[in-house]
PDB file of C-alpha atoms and ligand atoms in Angstrom:
ATOM      1  CA  MET A   1     -19.313   9.334 -13.099  1.00  0.00           C
ATOM      2  CA  ALA A   2     -18.198   9.484  -9.476  1.00  0.00           C
ATOM      3  CA  VAL A   3     -16.275   6.538  -8.062  1.00  0.00           C
ATOM      4  CA  ARG A   4     -18.013   5.419  -4.883  1.00  0.00           C
ATOM      5  CA  LEU A   5     -17.193   3.180  -1.958  1.00  0.00           C
ATOM      6  CA  GLY A   6     -17.623  -0.482  -2.855  1.00  0.00           C
ATOM      7  CA  ASP A   7     -17.220   0.136  -6.598  1.00  0.00           C
ATOM      8  CA  THR A   8     -14.541  -1.747  -8.480  1.00  0.00           C
ATOM      9  CA  ALA A   9     -11.705   0.750  -8.936  1.00  0.00           C
ATOM     10  CA  PRO A  10     -11.692   1.599 -12.671  1.00  0.00           C
ATOM     11  CA  ASP A  11      -8.788  -0.109 -14.395  1.00  0.00           C
ATOM     12  CA  PHE A  12      -6.521   1.802 -16.794  1.00  0.00           C
ATOM     13  CA  THR A  13      -3.172   1.677 -18.527  1.00  0.00           C
ATOM     14  CA  ALA A  14      -1.071   4.833 -18.211  1.00  0.00           C
ATOM     15  CA  GLU A  15       2.431   6.216 -18.658  1.00  0.00           C
ATOM     16  CA  THR A  16       4.179   6.816 -15.358  1.00  0.00           C
ATOM     17  CA  THR A  17       7.610   7.861 -14.140  1.00  0.00           C
ATOM     18  CA  GLN A  18       8.314   4.140 -13.677  1.00  0.00           C
ATOM     19  CA  GLY A  19       7.095   3.030 -17.121  1.00  0.00           C
ATOM     20  CA  THR A  20       3.719   1.943 -18.436  1.00  0.00           C
ATOM     21  CA  ILE A  21       1.439   0.606 -15.713  1.00  0.00           C
ATOM     22  CA  SER A  22      -1.808  -1.325 -15.959  1.00  0.00           C
ATOM     23  CA  PHE A  23      -3.398  -0.417 -12.667  1.00  0.00           C
ATOM     24  CA  HIS A  24      -5.011  -3.713 -11.599  1.00  0.00           C
ATOM     25  CA  ASP A  25      -1.996  -5.787 -12.685  1.00  0.00           C
ATOM     26  CA  TRP A  26       0.348  -3.366 -10.943  1.00  0.00           C
ATOM     27  CA  LEU A  27      -1.665  -3.645  -7.717  1.00  0.00           C
ATOM     28  CA  GLY A  28      -1.541  -7.437  -7.767  1.00  0.00           C
ATOM     29  CA  ASP A  29      -2.524  -8.657  -4.276  1.00  0.00           C
ATOM     30  CA  SER A  30      -1.592  -5.374  -2.606  1.00  0.00           C
ATOM     31  CA  TRP A  31      -3.704  -2.571  -1.267  1.00  0.00           C
ATOM     32  CA  GLY A  32      -3.323   0.670  -3.222  1.00  0.00           C
ATOM     33  CA  VAL A  33      -3.464   4.426  -2.742  1.00  0.00           C
ATOM     34  CA  LEU A  34      -4.092   6.479  -5.891  1.00  0.00           C
ATOM     35  CA  PHE A  35      -3.823  10.205  -5.249  1.00  0.00           C
ATOM     36  CA  SER A  36      -3.930  13.235  -7.501  1.00  0.00           C
ATOM     37  CA  HIS A  37      -2.219  16.595  -7.175  1.00  0.00           C
ATOM     38  CA  PRO A  38      -3.278  19.640  -9.163  1.00  0.00           C
ATOM     39  CA  LYS A  39      -0.069  20.657 -10.898  1.00  0.00           C
ATOM     40  CA  ASP A  40       3.679  20.051 -11.091  1.00  0.00           C
ATOM     41  CA  PHE A  41       6.153  22.636  -9.769  1.00  0.00           C
ATOM     42  CA  THR A  42       3.698  23.939  -7.150  1.00  0.00           C
ATOM     43  CA  PRO A  43       4.514  24.376  -3.469  1.00  0.00           C
ATOM     44  CA  VAL A  44       1.864  22.376  -1.586  1.00  0.00           C
ATOM     45  CA  CYS A  45       2.180  19.442  -3.996  1.00  0.00           C
ATOM     46  CA  THR A  46       5.953  19.481  -3.554  1.00  0.00           C
ATOM     47  CA  THR A  47       5.592  19.059   0.216  1.00  0.00           C
ATOM     48  CA  GLU A  48       2.956  16.346  -0.170  1.00  0.00           C
ATOM     49  CA  LEU A  49       5.029  14.213  -2.527  1.00  0.00           C
ATOM     50  CA  GLY A  50       8.125  14.641  -0.382  1.00  0.00           C
ATOM     51  CA  TYR A  51       6.189  13.543   2.688  1.00  0.00           C
ATOM     52  CA  VAL A  52       4.697  10.484   0.984  1.00  0.00           C
ATOM     53  CA  ALA A  53       8.189   9.513  -0.214  1.00  0.00           C
ATOM     54  CA  ARG A  54       9.500   9.855   3.358  1.00  0.00           C
ATOM     55  CA  ILE A  55       6.800   7.641   4.903  1.00  0.00           C
ATOM     56  CA  LYS A  56       6.725   5.088   2.075  1.00  0.00           C
ATOM     57  CA  PRO A  57       8.166   2.404   4.412  1.00  0.00           C
ATOM     58  CA  GLU A  58       4.936   2.752   6.447  1.00  0.00           C
ATOM     59  CA  PHE A  59       2.879   1.979   3.328  1.00  0.00           C
ATOM     60  CA  ASP A  60       5.217  -0.935   2.470  1.00  0.00           C
ATOM     61  CA  LYS A  61       4.761  -2.380   5.984  1.00  0.00           C
ATOM     62  CA  ARG A  62       1.007  -2.434   5.393  1.00  0.00           C
ATOM     63  CA  ASN A  63       1.333  -4.022   1.905  1.00  0.00           C
ATOM     64  CA  VAL A  64       0.101  -0.818   0.255  1.00  0.00           C
ATOM     65  CA  LYS A  65       1.388   0.503  -3.088  1.00  0.00           C
ATOM     66  CA  VAL A  66       1.155   4.264  -3.687  1.00  0.00           C
ATOM     67  CA  ILE A  67       0.814   6.022  -7.026  1.00  0.00           C
ATOM     68  CA  GLY A  68       0.456   9.746  -7.748  1.00  0.00           C
ATOM     69  CA  LEU A  69      -1.131  11.547 -10.693  1.00  0.00           C
ATOM     70  CA  SER A  70      -1.408  14.964 -12.257  1.00  0.00           C
ATOM     71  CA  VAL A  71      -2.500  16.208 -15.660  1.00  0.00           C
ATOM     72  CA  ASP A  72       1.097  17.183 -16.419  1.00  0.00           C
ATOM     73  CA  PRO A  73       3.124  14.788 -18.595  1.00  0.00           C
ATOM     74  CA  VAL A  74       5.678  12.288 -17.320  1.00  0.00           C
ATOM     75  CA  ASP A  75       8.696  14.290 -18.542  1.00  0.00           C
ATOM     76  CA  SER A  76       7.501  17.217 -16.406  1.00  0.00           C
ATOM     77  CA  HIS A  77       7.102  14.906 -13.365  1.00  0.00           C
ATOM     78  CA  VAL A  78      10.659  13.639 -13.899  1.00  0.00           C
ATOM     79  CA  LYS A  79      12.106  17.174 -13.931  1.00  0.00           C
ATOM     80  CA  TRP A  80      10.042  18.198 -10.912  1.00  0.00           C
ATOM     81  CA  GLU A  81      11.208  15.138  -8.967  1.00  0.00           C
ATOM     82  CA  GLU A  82      14.714  16.638  -8.916  1.00  0.00           C
ATOM     83  CA  ASP A  83      13.320  19.630  -7.001  1.00  0.00           C
ATOM     84  CA  ILE A  84      11.357  17.381  -4.658  1.00  0.00           C
ATOM     85  CA  ALA A  85      14.465  15.346  -3.822  1.00  0.00           C
ATOM     86  CA  GLU A  86      16.480  18.526  -3.309  1.00  0.00           C
ATOM     87  CA  THR A  87      13.959  20.398  -1.148  1.00  0.00           C
ATOM     88  CA  GLN A  88      12.151  17.600   0.713  1.00  0.00           C
ATOM     89  CA  GLY A  89      15.123  15.363   1.467  1.00  0.00           C
ATOM     90  CA  THR A  90      13.735  12.126  -0.021  1.00  0.00           C
ATOM     91  CA  PRO A  91      13.559  11.237  -3.712  1.00  0.00           C
ATOM     92  CA  VAL A  92      10.119  10.295  -4.991  1.00  0.00           C
ATOM     93  CA  ASN A  93      10.121   6.510  -4.653  1.00  0.00           C
ATOM     94  CA  PHE A  94       6.760   5.604  -6.190  1.00  0.00           C
ATOM     95  CA  PRO A  95       5.317   6.032  -9.691  1.00  0.00           C
ATOM     96  CA  MET A  96       3.598   9.224 -10.809  1.00  0.00           C
ATOM     97  CA  ILE A  97       1.091   9.023 -13.639  1.00  0.00           C
ATOM     98  CA  GLY A  98       1.268  11.599 -16.418  1.00  0.00           C
ATOM     99  CA  ASP A  99      -2.288  12.318 -17.502  1.00  0.00           C
ATOM    100  CA  PRO A 100      -2.211  15.157 -20.060  1.00  0.00           C
ATOM    101  CA  ASP A 101      -5.228  13.744 -21.902  1.00  0.00           C
ATOM    102  CA  ARG A 102      -7.094  13.454 -18.534  1.00  0.00           C
ATOM    103  CA  LYS A 103      -7.993   9.841 -19.218  1.00  0.00           C
ATOM    104  CA  VAL A 104      -7.458   8.666 -15.643  1.00  0.00           C
ATOM    105  CA  SER A 105      -8.584  11.977 -14.103  1.00  0.00           C
ATOM    106  CA  ASP A 106     -11.921  11.682 -15.898  1.00  0.00           C
ATOM    107  CA  LEU A 107     -12.275   7.980 -15.082  1.00  0.00           C
ATOM    108  CA  TYR A 108     -11.945   8.821 -11.366  1.00  0.00           C
ATOM    109  CA  ASP A 109     -13.833  12.148 -11.528  1.00  0.00           C
ATOM    110  CA  MET A 110     -10.778  14.002 -10.240  1.00  0.00           C
ATOM    111  CA  ILE A 111     -11.547  17.240 -12.090  1.00  0.00           C
ATOM    112  CA  HIS A 112     -14.242  19.267 -10.371  1.00  0.00           C
ATOM    113  CA  PRO A 113     -15.026  22.061 -12.855  1.00  0.00           C
ATOM    114  CA  ASN A 114     -16.601  24.376 -10.286  1.00  0.00           C
ATOM    115  CA  ALA A 115     -13.309  24.326  -8.373  1.00  0.00           C
ATOM    116  CA  ASN A 116     -11.020  24.348 -11.428  1.00  0.00           C
ATOM    117  CA  ASP A 117     -11.926  23.198 -14.924  1.00  0.00           C
ATOM    118  CA  THR A 118      -8.476  21.998 -15.984  1.00  0.00           C
ATOM    119  CA  LEU A 119      -6.580  20.792 -12.890  1.00  0.00           C
ATOM    120  CA  THR A 120      -7.331  17.834 -10.651  1.00  0.00           C
ATOM    121  CA  VAL A 121      -8.422  18.391  -7.063  1.00  0.00           C
ATOM    122  CA  ARG A 122      -6.528  16.528  -4.316  1.00  0.00           C
ATOM    123  CA  SER A 123      -8.278  13.160  -4.528  1.00  0.00           C
ATOM    124  CA  VAL A 124      -7.340  10.041  -2.581  1.00  0.00           C
ATOM    125  CA  PHE A 125      -8.630   6.557  -3.370  1.00  0.00           C
ATOM    126  CA  VAL A 126      -7.737   3.577  -1.222  1.00  0.00           C
ATOM    127  CA  VAL A 127      -8.258   0.293  -3.064  1.00  0.00           C
ATOM    128  CA  GLY A 128      -8.342  -3.139  -1.419  1.00  0.00           C
ATOM    129  CA  PRO A 129      -6.723  -6.323  -2.731  1.00  0.00           C
ATOM    130  CA  ASP A 130     -10.180  -7.190  -4.139  1.00  0.00           C
ATOM    131  CA  LYS A 131      -9.841  -3.999  -6.290  1.00  0.00           C
ATOM    132  CA  LYS A 132     -12.840  -2.427  -4.529  1.00  0.00           C
ATOM    133  CA  VAL A 133     -12.723   1.216  -3.471  1.00  0.00           C
ATOM    134  CA  LYS A 134     -12.493   1.378   0.329  1.00  0.00           C
ATOM    135  CA  LEU A 135     -12.015   5.112   0.888  1.00  0.00           C
ATOM    136  CA  THR A 136     -12.361   8.318  -1.078  1.00  0.00           C
ATOM    137  CA  ILE A 137     -11.264  11.741   0.170  1.00  0.00           C
ATOM    138  CA  THR A 138     -11.287  15.056  -1.693  1.00  0.00           C
ATOM    139  CA  TYR A 139      -9.297  18.093  -0.600  1.00  0.00           C
ATOM    140  CA  PRO A 140      -9.115  21.479  -2.318  1.00  0.00           C
ATOM    141  CA  ALA A 141      -5.910  22.591  -4.027  1.00  0.00           C
ATOM    142  CA  SER A 142      -5.097  25.035  -1.223  1.00  0.00           C
ATOM    143  CA  THR A 143      -4.983  22.400   1.545  1.00  0.00           C
ATOM    144  CA  GLY A 144      -2.230  19.811   1.765  1.00  0.00           C
ATOM    145  CA  ARG A 145      -3.402  16.393   2.878  1.00  0.00           C
ATOM    146  CA  ASN A 146      -2.614  14.629   6.141  1.00  0.00           C
ATOM    147  CA  PHE A 147      -1.009  11.363   4.999  1.00  0.00           C
ATOM    148  CA  ASP A 148      -0.690  10.116   8.571  1.00  0.00           C
ATOM    149  CA  GLU A 149      -4.497  10.119   8.601  1.00  0.00           C
ATOM    150  CA  ILE A 150      -4.496   8.002   5.460  1.00  0.00           C
ATOM    151  CA  LEU A 151      -2.211   5.464   7.176  1.00  0.00           C
ATOM    152  CA  ARG A 152      -4.544   5.517  10.190  1.00  0.00           C
ATOM    153  CA  VAL A 153      -7.566   4.802   7.989  1.00  0.00           C
ATOM    154  CA  ILE A 154      -5.682   1.979   6.256  1.00  0.00           C
ATOM    155  CA  ASP A 155      -5.017   0.446   9.696  1.00  0.00           C
ATOM    156  CA  SER A 156      -8.745   0.595  10.392  1.00  0.00           C
ATOM    157  CA  LEU A 157      -9.680  -0.775   6.948  1.00  0.00           C
ATOM    158  CA  GLN A 158      -7.274  -3.690   7.292  1.00  0.00           C
ATOM    159  CA  LEU A 159      -8.428  -4.486  10.839  1.00  0.00           C
ATOM    160  CA  THR A 160     -12.133  -4.310  10.016  1.00  0.00           C
ATOM    161  CA  ALA A 161     -11.575  -6.486   6.936  1.00  0.00           C
ATOM    162  CA  GLN A 162     -10.200  -9.171   9.260  1.00  0.00           C
ATOM    163  CA  PHE A 163     -12.515  -8.899  12.288  1.00  0.00           C
ATOM    164  CA  LYS A 164     -16.196  -7.961  12.707  1.00  0.00           C
ATOM    165  CA  VAL A 165     -15.310  -4.744  14.499  1.00  0.00           C
ATOM    166  CA  ALA A 166     -15.468  -1.010  13.838  1.00  0.00           C
ATOM    167  CA  THR A 167     -13.100   1.693  15.054  1.00  0.00           C
ATOM    168  CA  PRO A 168     -14.243   4.702  17.095  1.00  0.00           C
ATOM    169  CA  ALA A 169     -13.511   8.395  16.639  1.00  0.00           C
ATOM    170  CA  ASN A 170      -9.813   9.218  16.380  1.00  0.00           C
ATOM    171  CA  TRP A 171      -8.887   5.560  16.904  1.00  0.00           C
ATOM    172  CA  LYS A 172      -5.272   4.587  16.440  1.00  0.00           C
ATOM    173  CA  ASP A 173      -3.767   1.136  15.998  1.00  0.00           C
ATOM    174  CA  GLY A 174      -3.596  -0.612  19.389  1.00  0.00           C
ATOM    175  CA  GLN A 175      -6.564   1.169  20.968  1.00  0.00           C
ATOM    176  CA  ASP A 176      -9.915  -0.354  21.899  1.00  0.00           C
ATOM    177  CA  VAL A 177     -12.409  -1.082  19.120  1.00  0.00           C
ATOM    178  CA  ILE A 178     -16.181  -1.534  18.886  1.00  0.00           C
ATOM    179  CA  ILE A 179     -18.086  -4.707  18.110  1.00  0.00           C
ATOM    180  CA  GLY A 180     -19.945  -4.221  14.813  1.00  0.00           C
ATOM    181  CA  ALA A 181     -23.624  -3.302  15.150  1.00  0.00           C
ATOM    182  CA  ALA A 182     -24.701  -6.295  13.032  1.00  0.00           C
ATOM    183  CA  VAL A 183     -23.057  -8.772  15.453  1.00  0.00           C
ATOM    184  CA  SER A 184     -25.457 -10.223  18.045  1.00  0.00           C
ATOM    185  CA  ASP A 185     -24.257 -10.891  21.596  1.00  0.00           C
ATOM    186  CA  ASP A 186     -24.472 -14.636  20.863  1.00  0.00           C
ATOM    187  CA  GLU A 187     -22.243 -14.277  17.798  1.00  0.00           C
ATOM    188  CA  ALA A 188     -19.911 -11.939  19.689  1.00  0.00           C
ATOM    189  CA  LYS A 189     -19.416 -14.662  22.360  1.00  0.00           C
ATOM    190  CA  GLN A 190     -18.171 -16.995  19.638  1.00  0.00           C
ATOM    191  CA  LEU A 191     -16.025 -14.374  17.927  1.00  0.00           C
ATOM    192  CA  PHE A 192     -14.600 -12.669  21.012  1.00  0.00           C
ATOM    193  CA  PRO A 193     -14.376 -15.215  23.847  1.00  0.00           C
ATOM    194  CA  GLN A 194     -12.016 -12.828  25.649  1.00  0.00           C
ATOM    195  CA  GLY A 195     -15.108 -10.710  26.429  1.00  0.00           C
ATOM    196  CA  TRP A 196     -15.981  -7.050  26.053  1.00  0.00           C
ATOM    197  CA  LYS A 197     -17.442  -4.140  27.979  1.00  0.00           C
ATOM    198  CA  THR A 198     -21.079  -3.219  27.311  1.00  0.00           C
ATOM    199  CA  VAL A 199     -21.425   0.554  27.720  1.00  0.00           C
ATOM    200  CA  LYS A 200     -24.874   0.479  26.045  1.00  0.00           C
ATOM    201  CA  PRO A 201     -26.421  -2.513  24.289  1.00  0.00           C
ATOM    202  CA  TYR A 202     -25.364  -0.892  20.989  1.00  0.00           C
ATOM    203  CA  LEU A 203     -21.924   0.210  22.245  1.00  0.00           C
ATOM    204  CA  ARG A 204     -19.722  -2.778  23.063  1.00  0.00           C
ATOM    205  CA  VAL A 205     -16.050  -2.052  23.534  1.00  0.00           C
ATOM    206  CA  LEU A 206     -13.311  -4.598  22.965  1.00  0.00           C
ATOM    207  CA  SER A 207      -9.518  -4.663  23.163  1.00  0.00           C
ATOM    208  CA  GLN A 208      -8.093  -4.716  19.648  1.00  0.00           C
ATOM    209  CA  PRO A 209      -8.345  -8.438  18.763  1.00  0.00           C
ATOM    210  CA  ASN A 210      -4.959  -8.834  17.054  1.00  0.00           C
ATOM    211  CA  LYS A 211      -2.962  -7.157  19.848  1.00  0.00           C
ATOM    212  CA  LYS A 212      -1.770  -8.751  23.067  1.00  0.00           C
TER     213      LYS A 212
HETATM  214  C1  BEZ B   1       0.095  23.900  -4.685  1.00  0.00           C
HETATM  215  O1  BEZ B   1       0.427  22.729  -4.728  1.00  0.00           O
HETATM  216  O2  BEZ B   1       0.684  24.714  -3.992  1.00  0.00           O
HETATM  217  C2  BEZ B   1      -1.085  24.357  -5.481  1.00  0.00           C
HETATM  218  C3  BEZ B   1      -1.378  23.778  -6.699  1.00  0.00           C
HETATM  219  C4  BEZ B   1      -2.454  24.256  -7.449  1.00  0.00           C
HETATM  220  C5  BEZ B   1      -3.224  25.278  -6.962  1.00  0.00           C
HETATM  221  C6  BEZ B   1      -2.930  25.840  -5.706  1.00  0.00           C
HETATM  222  C7  BEZ B   1      -1.867  25.374  -4.963  1.00  0.00           C
END
């Protein structure tokens, strides 16, 4: 069964490169990113994991824990991590789930048989501190993901969880935002006394509320 936005992220207990993890307990009050890669000792995956390791401080700053997964076992991940450290310049600094019995892959519908019937696709799930799924993305095996985009979406998710705003196309942290469509002008006056610009009655633009 597909995992959809707003669902509670399925909980599981799994072996990882950092020991046994129970997903919800491990998340605690943090946000989480669970992402799958198709196979160990493959080139695109090697670059992805190296990149995530390099930008991990950006996830930490946002109170986000990251965890990887493939259907290969933990001992394979551990051996592969030596190559990742050697070739990508940063050791893998987050847990990687070994899922040879596909328990977690099946729980999150990460195997798409018409693409490949044994390997996971490149799935990304962002989970909020309430354990609800906030974002799902699926890439094919041949395309490495843009993890800067995932950080950008997390910035939007965290902002829109705090304020009744939405973020426009290609928005980046610090840029103007949009007052949510469900917010009346009367409510907006209470929420945003600093004012906004009405481009159309349905398009009201506001400086990002938590920035000076
Ligand atoms: C890769 O990471 O390079 C890869 C993995 C599985 C299939 C195709 C590419």
